[in-house]
XYZ file of C-alpha atoms in Angstrom:
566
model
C -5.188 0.803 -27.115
C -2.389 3.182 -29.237
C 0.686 1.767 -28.963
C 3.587 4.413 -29.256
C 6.258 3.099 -31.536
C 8.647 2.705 -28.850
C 6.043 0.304 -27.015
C 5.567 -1.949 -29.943
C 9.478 -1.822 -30.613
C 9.234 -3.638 -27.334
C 6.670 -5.609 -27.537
C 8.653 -7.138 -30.699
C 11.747 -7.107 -28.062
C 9.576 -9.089 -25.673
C 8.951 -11.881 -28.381
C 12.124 -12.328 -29.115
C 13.389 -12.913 -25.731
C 10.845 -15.842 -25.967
C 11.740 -16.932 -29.177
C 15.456 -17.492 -27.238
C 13.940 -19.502 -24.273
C 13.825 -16.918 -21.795
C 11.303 -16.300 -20.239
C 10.607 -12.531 -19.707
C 8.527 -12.821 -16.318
C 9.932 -15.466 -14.356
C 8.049 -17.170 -11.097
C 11.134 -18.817 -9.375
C 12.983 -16.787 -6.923
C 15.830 -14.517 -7.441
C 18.554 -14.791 -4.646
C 18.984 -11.177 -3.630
C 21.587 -11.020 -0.827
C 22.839 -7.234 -1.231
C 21.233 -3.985 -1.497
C 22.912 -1.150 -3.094
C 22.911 1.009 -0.150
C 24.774 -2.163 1.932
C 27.203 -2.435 -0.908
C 28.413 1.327 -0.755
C 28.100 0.862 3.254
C 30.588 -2.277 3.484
C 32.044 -2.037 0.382
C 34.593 -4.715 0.116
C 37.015 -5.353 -3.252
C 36.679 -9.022 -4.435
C 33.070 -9.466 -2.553
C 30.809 -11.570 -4.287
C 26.845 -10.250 -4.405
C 23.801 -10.459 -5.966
C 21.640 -7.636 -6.816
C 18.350 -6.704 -8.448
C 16.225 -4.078 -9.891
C 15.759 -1.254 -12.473
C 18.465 -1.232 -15.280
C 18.555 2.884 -15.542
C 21.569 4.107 -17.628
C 23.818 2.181 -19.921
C 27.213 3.581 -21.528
C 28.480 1.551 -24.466
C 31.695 0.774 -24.987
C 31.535 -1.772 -27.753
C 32.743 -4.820 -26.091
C 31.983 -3.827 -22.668
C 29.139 -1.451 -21.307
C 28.690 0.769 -18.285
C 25.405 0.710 -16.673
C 23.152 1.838 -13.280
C 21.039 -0.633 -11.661
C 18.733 1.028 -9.099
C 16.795 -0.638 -6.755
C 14.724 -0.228 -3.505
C 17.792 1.513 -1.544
C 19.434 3.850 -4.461
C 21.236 3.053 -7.301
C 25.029 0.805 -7.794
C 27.422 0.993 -10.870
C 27.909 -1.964 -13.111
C 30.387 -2.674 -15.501
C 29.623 -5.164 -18.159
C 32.148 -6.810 -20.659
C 31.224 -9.209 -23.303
C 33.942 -11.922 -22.114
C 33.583 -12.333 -18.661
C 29.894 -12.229 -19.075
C 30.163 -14.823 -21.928
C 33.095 -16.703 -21.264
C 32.327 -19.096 -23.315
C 32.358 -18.838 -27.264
C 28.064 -18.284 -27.379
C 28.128 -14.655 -26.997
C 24.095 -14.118 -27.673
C 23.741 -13.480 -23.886
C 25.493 -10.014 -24.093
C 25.343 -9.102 -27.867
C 21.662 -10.130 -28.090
C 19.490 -10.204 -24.922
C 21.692 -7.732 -22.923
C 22.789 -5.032 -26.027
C 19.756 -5.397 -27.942
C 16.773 -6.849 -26.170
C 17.407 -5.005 -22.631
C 15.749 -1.375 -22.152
C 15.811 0.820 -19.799
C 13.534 -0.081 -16.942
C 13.729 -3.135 -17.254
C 14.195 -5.500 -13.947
C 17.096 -7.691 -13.752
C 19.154 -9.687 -11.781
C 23.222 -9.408 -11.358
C 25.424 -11.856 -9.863
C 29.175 -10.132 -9.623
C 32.167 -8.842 -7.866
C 32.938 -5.654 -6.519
C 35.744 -3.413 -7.819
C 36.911 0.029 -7.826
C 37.071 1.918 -11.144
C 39.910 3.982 -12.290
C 38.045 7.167 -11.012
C 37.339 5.720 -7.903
C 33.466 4.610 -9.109
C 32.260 1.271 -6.477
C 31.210 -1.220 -9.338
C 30.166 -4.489 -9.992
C 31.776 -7.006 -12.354
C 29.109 -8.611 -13.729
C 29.477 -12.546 -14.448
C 25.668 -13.554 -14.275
C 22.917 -11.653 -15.816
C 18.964 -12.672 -15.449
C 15.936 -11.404 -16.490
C 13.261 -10.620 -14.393
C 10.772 -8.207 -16.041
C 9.923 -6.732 -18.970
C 8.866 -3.232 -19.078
C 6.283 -2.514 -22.421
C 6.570 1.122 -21.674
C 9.609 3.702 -21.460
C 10.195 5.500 -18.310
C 9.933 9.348 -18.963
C 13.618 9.626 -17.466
C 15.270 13.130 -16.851
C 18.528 14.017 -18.371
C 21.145 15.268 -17.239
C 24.093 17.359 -19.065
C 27.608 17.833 -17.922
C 26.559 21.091 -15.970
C 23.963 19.053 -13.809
C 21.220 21.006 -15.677
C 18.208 18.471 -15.904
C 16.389 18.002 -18.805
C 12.556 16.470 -19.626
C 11.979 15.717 -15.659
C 8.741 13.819 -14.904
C 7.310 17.186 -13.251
C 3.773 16.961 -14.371
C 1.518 16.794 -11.224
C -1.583 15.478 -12.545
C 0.795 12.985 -14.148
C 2.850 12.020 -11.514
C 0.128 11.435 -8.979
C -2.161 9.648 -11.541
C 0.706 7.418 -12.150
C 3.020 7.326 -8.869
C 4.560 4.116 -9.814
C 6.082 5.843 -12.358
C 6.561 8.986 -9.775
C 8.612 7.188 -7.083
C 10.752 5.420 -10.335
C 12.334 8.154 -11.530
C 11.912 10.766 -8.577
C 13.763 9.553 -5.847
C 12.633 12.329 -3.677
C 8.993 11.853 -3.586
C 10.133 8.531 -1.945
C 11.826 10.088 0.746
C 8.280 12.268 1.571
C 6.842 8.149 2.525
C 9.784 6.743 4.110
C 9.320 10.038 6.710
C 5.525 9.422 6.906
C 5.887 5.782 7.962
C 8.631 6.926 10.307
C 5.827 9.890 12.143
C 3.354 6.839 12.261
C 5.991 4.573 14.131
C 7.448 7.747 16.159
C 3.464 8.690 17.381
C 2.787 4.398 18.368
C 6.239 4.538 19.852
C 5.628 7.770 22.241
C 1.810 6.468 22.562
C 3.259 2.988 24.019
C 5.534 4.118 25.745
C 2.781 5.986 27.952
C 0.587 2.635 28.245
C -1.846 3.294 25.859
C -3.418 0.804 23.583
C -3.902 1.074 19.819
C -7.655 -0.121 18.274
C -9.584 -0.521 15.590
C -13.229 0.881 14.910
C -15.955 0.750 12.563
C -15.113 2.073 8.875
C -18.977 0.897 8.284
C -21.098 3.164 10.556
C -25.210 3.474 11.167
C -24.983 6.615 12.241
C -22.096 9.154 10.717
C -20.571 10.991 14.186
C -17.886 12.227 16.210
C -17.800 15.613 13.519
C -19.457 17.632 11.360
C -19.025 16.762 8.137
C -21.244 15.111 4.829
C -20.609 11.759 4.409
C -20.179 9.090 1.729
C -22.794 7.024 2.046
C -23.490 3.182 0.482
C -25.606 0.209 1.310
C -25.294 -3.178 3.167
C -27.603 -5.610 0.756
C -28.036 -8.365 3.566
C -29.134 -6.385 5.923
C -30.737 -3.672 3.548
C -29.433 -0.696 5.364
C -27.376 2.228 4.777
C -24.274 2.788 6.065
C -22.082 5.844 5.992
C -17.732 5.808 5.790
C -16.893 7.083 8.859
C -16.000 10.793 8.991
C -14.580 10.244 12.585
C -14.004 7.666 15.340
C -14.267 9.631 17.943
C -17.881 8.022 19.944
C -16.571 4.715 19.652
C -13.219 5.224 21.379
C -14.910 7.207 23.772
C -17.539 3.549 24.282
C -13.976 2.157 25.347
C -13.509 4.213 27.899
C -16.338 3.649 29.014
C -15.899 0.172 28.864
C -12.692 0.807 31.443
C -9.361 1.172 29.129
C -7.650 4.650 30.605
C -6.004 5.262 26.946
C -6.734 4.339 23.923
C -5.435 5.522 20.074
C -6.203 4.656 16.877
C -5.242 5.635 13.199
C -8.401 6.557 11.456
C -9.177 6.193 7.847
C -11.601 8.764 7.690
C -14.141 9.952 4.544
C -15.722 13.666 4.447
C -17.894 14.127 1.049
C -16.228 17.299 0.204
C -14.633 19.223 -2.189
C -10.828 18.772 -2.962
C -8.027 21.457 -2.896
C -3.965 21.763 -1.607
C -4.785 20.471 1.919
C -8.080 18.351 1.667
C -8.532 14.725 -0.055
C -11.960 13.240 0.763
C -10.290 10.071 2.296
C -7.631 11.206 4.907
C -5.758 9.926 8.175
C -6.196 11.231 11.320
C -4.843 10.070 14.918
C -7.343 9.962 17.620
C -6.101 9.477 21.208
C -8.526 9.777 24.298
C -7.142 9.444 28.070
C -9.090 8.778 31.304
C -9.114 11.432 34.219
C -6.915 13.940 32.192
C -7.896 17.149 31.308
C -7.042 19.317 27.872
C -4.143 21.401 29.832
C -3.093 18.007 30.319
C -3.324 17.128 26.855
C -1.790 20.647 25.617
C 1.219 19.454 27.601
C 0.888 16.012 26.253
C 0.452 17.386 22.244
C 3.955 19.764 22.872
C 5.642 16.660 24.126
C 4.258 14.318 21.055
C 5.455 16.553 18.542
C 8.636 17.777 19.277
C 9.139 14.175 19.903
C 8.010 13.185 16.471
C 9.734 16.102 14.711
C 13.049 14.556 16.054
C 12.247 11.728 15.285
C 11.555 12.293 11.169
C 14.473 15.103 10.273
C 16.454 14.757 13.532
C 15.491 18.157 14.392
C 12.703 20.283 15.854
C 13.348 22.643 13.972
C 11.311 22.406 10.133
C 11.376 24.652 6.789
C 7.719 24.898 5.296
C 7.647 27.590 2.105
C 9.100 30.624 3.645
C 9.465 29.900 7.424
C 10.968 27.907 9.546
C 9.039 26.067 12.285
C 9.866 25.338 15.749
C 8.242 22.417 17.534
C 10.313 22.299 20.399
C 8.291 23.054 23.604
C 6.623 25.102 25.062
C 3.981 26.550 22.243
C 1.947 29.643 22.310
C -1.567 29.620 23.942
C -4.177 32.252 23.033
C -8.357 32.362 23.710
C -10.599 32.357 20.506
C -12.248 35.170 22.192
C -9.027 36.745 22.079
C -7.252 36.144 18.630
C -10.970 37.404 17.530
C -10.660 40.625 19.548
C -7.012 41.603 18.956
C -7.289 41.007 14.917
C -10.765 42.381 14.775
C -11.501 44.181 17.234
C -14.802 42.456 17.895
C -15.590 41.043 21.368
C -17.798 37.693 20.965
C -18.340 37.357 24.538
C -22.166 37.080 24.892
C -23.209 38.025 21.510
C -26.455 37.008 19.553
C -26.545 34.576 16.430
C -28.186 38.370 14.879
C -25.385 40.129 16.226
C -22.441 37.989 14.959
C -24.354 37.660 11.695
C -24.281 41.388 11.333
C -20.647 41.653 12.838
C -19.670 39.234 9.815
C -20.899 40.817 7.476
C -19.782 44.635 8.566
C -16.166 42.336 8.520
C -16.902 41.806 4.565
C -16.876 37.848 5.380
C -19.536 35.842 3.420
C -22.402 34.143 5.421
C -25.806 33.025 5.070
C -29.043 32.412 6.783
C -28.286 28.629 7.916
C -25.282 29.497 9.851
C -25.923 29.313 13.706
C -23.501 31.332 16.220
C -20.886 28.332 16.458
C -20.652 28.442 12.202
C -20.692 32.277 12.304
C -17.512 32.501 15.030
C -16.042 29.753 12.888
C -16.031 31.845 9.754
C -15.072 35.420 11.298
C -12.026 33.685 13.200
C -10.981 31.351 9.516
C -10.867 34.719 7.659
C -9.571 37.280 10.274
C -7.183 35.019 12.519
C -6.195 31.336 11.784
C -3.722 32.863 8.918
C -2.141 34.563 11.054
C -0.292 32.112 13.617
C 2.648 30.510 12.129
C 4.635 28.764 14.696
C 2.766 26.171 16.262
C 0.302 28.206 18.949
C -2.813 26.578 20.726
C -5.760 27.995 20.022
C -8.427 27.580 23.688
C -11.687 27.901 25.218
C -14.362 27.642 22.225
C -17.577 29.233 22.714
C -20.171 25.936 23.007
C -21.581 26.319 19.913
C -18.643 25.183 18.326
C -18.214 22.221 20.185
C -20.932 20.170 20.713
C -19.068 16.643 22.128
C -16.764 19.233 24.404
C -17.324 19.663 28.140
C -18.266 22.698 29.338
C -15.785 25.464 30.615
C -15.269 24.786 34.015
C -14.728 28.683 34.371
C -17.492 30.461 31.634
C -20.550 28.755 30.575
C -20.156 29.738 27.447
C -17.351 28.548 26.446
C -15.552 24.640 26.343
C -12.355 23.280 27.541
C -11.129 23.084 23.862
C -7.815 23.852 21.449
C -7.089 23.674 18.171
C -3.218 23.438 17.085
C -2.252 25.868 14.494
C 0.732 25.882 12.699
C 1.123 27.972 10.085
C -1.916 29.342 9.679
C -3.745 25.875 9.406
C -4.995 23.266 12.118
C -3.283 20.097 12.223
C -4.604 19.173 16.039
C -8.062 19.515 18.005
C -8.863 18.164 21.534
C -11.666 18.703 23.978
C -12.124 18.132 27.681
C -14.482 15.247 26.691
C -18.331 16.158 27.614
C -19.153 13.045 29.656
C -22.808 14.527 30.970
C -25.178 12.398 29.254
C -28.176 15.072 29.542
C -26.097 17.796 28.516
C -24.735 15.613 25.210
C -28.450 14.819 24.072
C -28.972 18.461 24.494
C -26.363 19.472 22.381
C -27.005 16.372 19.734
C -30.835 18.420 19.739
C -29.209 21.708 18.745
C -27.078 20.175 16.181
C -30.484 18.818 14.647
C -32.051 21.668 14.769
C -29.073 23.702 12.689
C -29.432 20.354 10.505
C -33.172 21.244 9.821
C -32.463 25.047 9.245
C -30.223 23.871 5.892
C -26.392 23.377 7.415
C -25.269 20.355 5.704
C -22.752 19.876 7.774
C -24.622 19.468 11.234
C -25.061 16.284 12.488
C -28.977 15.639 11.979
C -28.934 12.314 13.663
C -29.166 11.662 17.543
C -26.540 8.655 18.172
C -28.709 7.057 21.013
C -26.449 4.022 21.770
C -23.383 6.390 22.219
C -25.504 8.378 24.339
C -26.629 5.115 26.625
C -23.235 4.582 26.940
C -22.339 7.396 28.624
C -25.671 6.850 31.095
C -23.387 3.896 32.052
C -20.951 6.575 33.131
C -17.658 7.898 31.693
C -14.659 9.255 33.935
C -13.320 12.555 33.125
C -11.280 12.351 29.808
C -9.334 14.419 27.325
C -8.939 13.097 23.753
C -7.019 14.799 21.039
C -7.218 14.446 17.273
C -4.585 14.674 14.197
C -4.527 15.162 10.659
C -1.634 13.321 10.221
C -1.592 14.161 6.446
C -1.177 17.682 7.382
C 1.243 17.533 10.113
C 3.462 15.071 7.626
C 3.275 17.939 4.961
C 5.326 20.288 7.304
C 7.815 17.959 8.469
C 8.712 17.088 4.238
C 7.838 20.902 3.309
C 5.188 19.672 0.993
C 2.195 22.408 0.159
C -0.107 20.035 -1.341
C -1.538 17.128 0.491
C -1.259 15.186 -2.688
C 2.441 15.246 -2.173
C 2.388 13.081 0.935
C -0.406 10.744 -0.228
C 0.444 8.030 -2.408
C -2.339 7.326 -3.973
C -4.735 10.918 -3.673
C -8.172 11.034 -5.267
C -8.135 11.987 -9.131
C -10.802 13.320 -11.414
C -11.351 9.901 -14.007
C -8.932 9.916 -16.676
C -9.984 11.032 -19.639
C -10.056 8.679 -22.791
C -8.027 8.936 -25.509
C -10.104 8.347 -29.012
C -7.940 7.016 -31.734
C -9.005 8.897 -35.276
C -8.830 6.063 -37.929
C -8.595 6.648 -41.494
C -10.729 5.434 -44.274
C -8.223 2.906 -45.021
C -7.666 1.560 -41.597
C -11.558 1.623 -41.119
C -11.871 -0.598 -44.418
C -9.177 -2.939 -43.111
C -10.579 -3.399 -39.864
C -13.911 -4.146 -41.563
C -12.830 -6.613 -43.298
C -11.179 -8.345 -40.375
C -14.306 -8.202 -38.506
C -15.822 -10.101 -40.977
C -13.509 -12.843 -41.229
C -13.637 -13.561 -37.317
C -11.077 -11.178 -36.672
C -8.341 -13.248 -37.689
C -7.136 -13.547 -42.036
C -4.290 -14.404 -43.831
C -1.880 -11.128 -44.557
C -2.402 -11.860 -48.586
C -5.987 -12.384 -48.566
C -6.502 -9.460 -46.589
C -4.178 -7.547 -48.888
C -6.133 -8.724 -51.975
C -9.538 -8.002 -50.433
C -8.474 -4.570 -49.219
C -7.482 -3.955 -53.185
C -5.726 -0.450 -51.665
C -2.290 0.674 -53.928
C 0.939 -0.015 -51.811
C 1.998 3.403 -50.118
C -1.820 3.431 -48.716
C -1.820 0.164 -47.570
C 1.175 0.443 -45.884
C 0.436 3.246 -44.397
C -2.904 1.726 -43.069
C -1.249 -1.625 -41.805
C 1.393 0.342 -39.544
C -1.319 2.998 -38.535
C -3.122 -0.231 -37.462
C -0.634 -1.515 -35.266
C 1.000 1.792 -34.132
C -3.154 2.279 -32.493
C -2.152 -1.395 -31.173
C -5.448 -2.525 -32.934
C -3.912 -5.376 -34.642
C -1.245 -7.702 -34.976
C 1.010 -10.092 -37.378
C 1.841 -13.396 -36.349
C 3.896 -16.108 -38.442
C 1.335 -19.319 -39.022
C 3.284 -21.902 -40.550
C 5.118 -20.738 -44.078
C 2.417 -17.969 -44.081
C 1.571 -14.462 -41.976
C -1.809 -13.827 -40.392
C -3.264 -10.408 -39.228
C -5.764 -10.461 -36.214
C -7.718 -7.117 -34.659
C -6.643 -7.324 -31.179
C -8.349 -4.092 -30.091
């Protein structure tokens, strides 16, 4: 591991707390009784509190310092001076561990009073100073001049979603992107309760990979020796409850697709699937307009919303439009009743890109993606799918070739789908039969498995239902105005990080030799002598050594011993 000389500075640091009986990672609890936010809230001159967290800025003043704590809620002023701090004449607490041995980042504990400063600034007093953590590496933290112009921000992307910790430290936005995402999740359970419906869990670990087209990850249970597959969807086993006599249901879905990775696809995602006995999807449309205006309010206290360049509206009604139309008023095309040949030929006269494995539902797909979806920008349903596109949606109660489907678009991208729910067992197997037969003609993403318990299920009988589903990673990237996905995930999926190979040089090579064959571990002047290199090289080889955090010095008695640590 290469240790930056600012790291081992503070490695050194973090022995000599030790060496002073303190003990830089304590296990006993630290009293906490005051955040900073409550403190600036209720501020109250004279009050007594205890605080914790990140020590971010310090000020010296000699005798007495100024300094930032932040901590979960924001960030709170403290003043430090030497006397009331160290009453006492031992003054080691401030002129050693606090002045010397404390770096930024570091996690600490204050016990003080509040005050005003001269300039109006709410402060602590501190009288009582702990420590709590020990950071080994510097926070990249932003500066800022007297113009508010900000210098060396943590901006890098790859960096700051490789290493979020660090991300949500010194970026106090990106923290306000999560606190709104956990307030759409509790806004969506809130409105779903309210209605009587019941949140569940189902399988992550699946035998058959259903409910949407999609490839799947796939691994393998050793007791049983089976595969499994993550699930790409949950929608068959909500629907088994259903059947099973609960009239709403919801769940939020983990879900896996074995995909590729851009600005608004990670290959694990969220989505929110509800389904609802004896309603229909103009129920549901209703229903969606209702739930989102609802949780729009609910995360900016508008429905109103700024993504990029336009503002958003999600106060109700929306916009509803036929596929069949959107296709024939940007195209000019009329898919009513065409051939998979003829909408293979229509593509391609459209300069869209398709192949030989794409059936009709696939071709209709790609004509309306590239011609249409870009188009709608405020939040417009999108109805009445032809039935190759939909093979788990009941049929069109009005056109046989169509289903009693919408898609939600907002700004040019989907962030809901729901179906009248096909409860006709016969017609489902028949439409499981034409998904494997687009499975056997090369579309990876058909479903090439016939899910025969789901199926049996539905012989039992399933009451007319509408279910709806949500990509609540998408839908939470409008309401923060975030244009990656990787913005409003904390964690997203990375490519591995690549390793850093430390170039020795001869020197350092020799040393490390040498160590190696003395068990790792010699005496500083034997390994000096048996190294035999002048002074300026092996000096230069000993701090190269421990700069690349490949060895150390410890004291051993009335002598110093080196030992490869890497």
């Amino acid at each position: 591991m290469a240790l930056s000389e600012q790291e081992i500075i503070r490695r050194e640091k973090l022995q000599s707390l030790r060496n002073l009986g303190i003990n830089p990672y304590p296990a006993n609890l630290f009293p906490v009784n005051h955040t900073s936010k409550q403190i600036k809230d209720n501020f109250e001159e004279g009050k007594r509190v205890i605080v914790a967290g990140r020590l971010m800025s310090v000020r010296d003043q000699g005798k007495a310092c100024f300094a930032e704590l932040q901590d979960s809620e924001g960030r709170i002023q403290l003043y430090v001076n030497r006397d009331v701090l160290c009453p006492e004449e031992d003054k080691t607490l401030y002129n050693q561990v606090f002045k010397k041995l404390t770096d930024l980042g570091d996690f600490i504990g204050i016990e003080g009073e509040l005050f005003t400063t001269q300039v109006g600034a709410k402060c602590i007093r501190v009288e009582g100073f702990t420590f709590l953590s020990k950071t080994l590496r510097p926070l990249p933290l932003p500066k800022v001049d007297e113009e508010g112009n900000v210098y060396d921000a943590f901006t890098d992307a790859e960096l700051r979603y490789r290493m979020r910790y660090v991300d949500l430290t010194v970026n106090p936005t990106v923290k306000e992107t999560f606190i709104k995402r956990t307030k759409l999740f509790s806004a969506m359970r809130e409105y779903f309760n309210n209605a009587g419906y019941l949140e569940v869990d189902t399988p992550v670990l699946q035998s058959i990979p259903g409910g949407a087209s999609a490839r799947p990850f796939i691994t393998h249970h050793n007791s049983l020796d089976i595969p499994l597959y993550m699930r790409i969807a949950n929608e068959l086993y909500l629907k088994r409850l259903i059947v099973g006599g609960f009239e709403g249901v919801y769940e939020f879905s983990r879900n896996f697709r074995n995909e590729g990775m851009d600005r608004t696809h990670n290959p694990e995602f969220t989505a929110m699937e509800i389904y609802v006995a004896y309603k229909d999807y103009n129920w549901m449309m209703d229903f969606a307009e209702g739930l989102l205006e609802h949780c729009a309010i609910a995360v900016n206290g508008t429905s109103e919303v700024t993504f990029g360049e336009h503002k958003i509206s999600f106060k109700a009604p929306f916009a509803r439009v036929t596929m069949t139309d959107s296709i024939k008023h940007f195209t000019g095309f009329d898919i009513s009743g065409k051939t998979e040949q003829e909408l293979f030929e229509a593509a391609k006269g459209m300069g869209i890109e398709v192949d030989e494995t794409m059936g009709k539902g696939k071709l209709i797909d790609e004509i309306f993606g590239a011609k249409c979806e870009g188009n709608y920008i405020q939040p417009t349903f999108i109805t009445d799918y032809p039935k190759e596109m939909s093979p788990l949606c009941k049929e069109h109660r009005d056109n046989p070739e169509l289903t009693e489907r919408f898609e939600l678009m907002v700004c040019g991208k989907e962030i809901a789908n729901a179906y009248s729910e096909l409860n006709d067992p016969i017609d489902q197997r028949e439409r499981f039969e034409e998904q494997m037969r687009l499975s056997e003609k090369g579309d990876d993403e058909a479903n090439g498995i016939i899910d025969e318990d789901f199926l049996r299920a539905l012989e039992y009988g399933m009451p007319p239902t509408s279910g709806m589903g949500i990509g609540m990673d998408r839908l939470i990237m409008y309401l923060t105005n975030n244009a990656s996905i990787q913005e409003v995930l904390l964690f997203p999926q990375m490519r591995p990080e690549k390793k850093i190979t430390v170039e020795l040089t001869d020197e350092e090579k020799f040393i490390l030799d040498v160590l190696k064959g003395n068990e790792n571990k010699m005496d500083l002047t034997q390994l000096k002598i048996a190294a035999n290199l002048s002074g300026k090289k092996w000096d230069a080889a000993m701090k190269g050594l421990a700069k690349h955090g490949l060895t150390k010095v410890a004291v051993d008695g009335e002598s110093k011993v080196v030992e490869f640590v890497g």
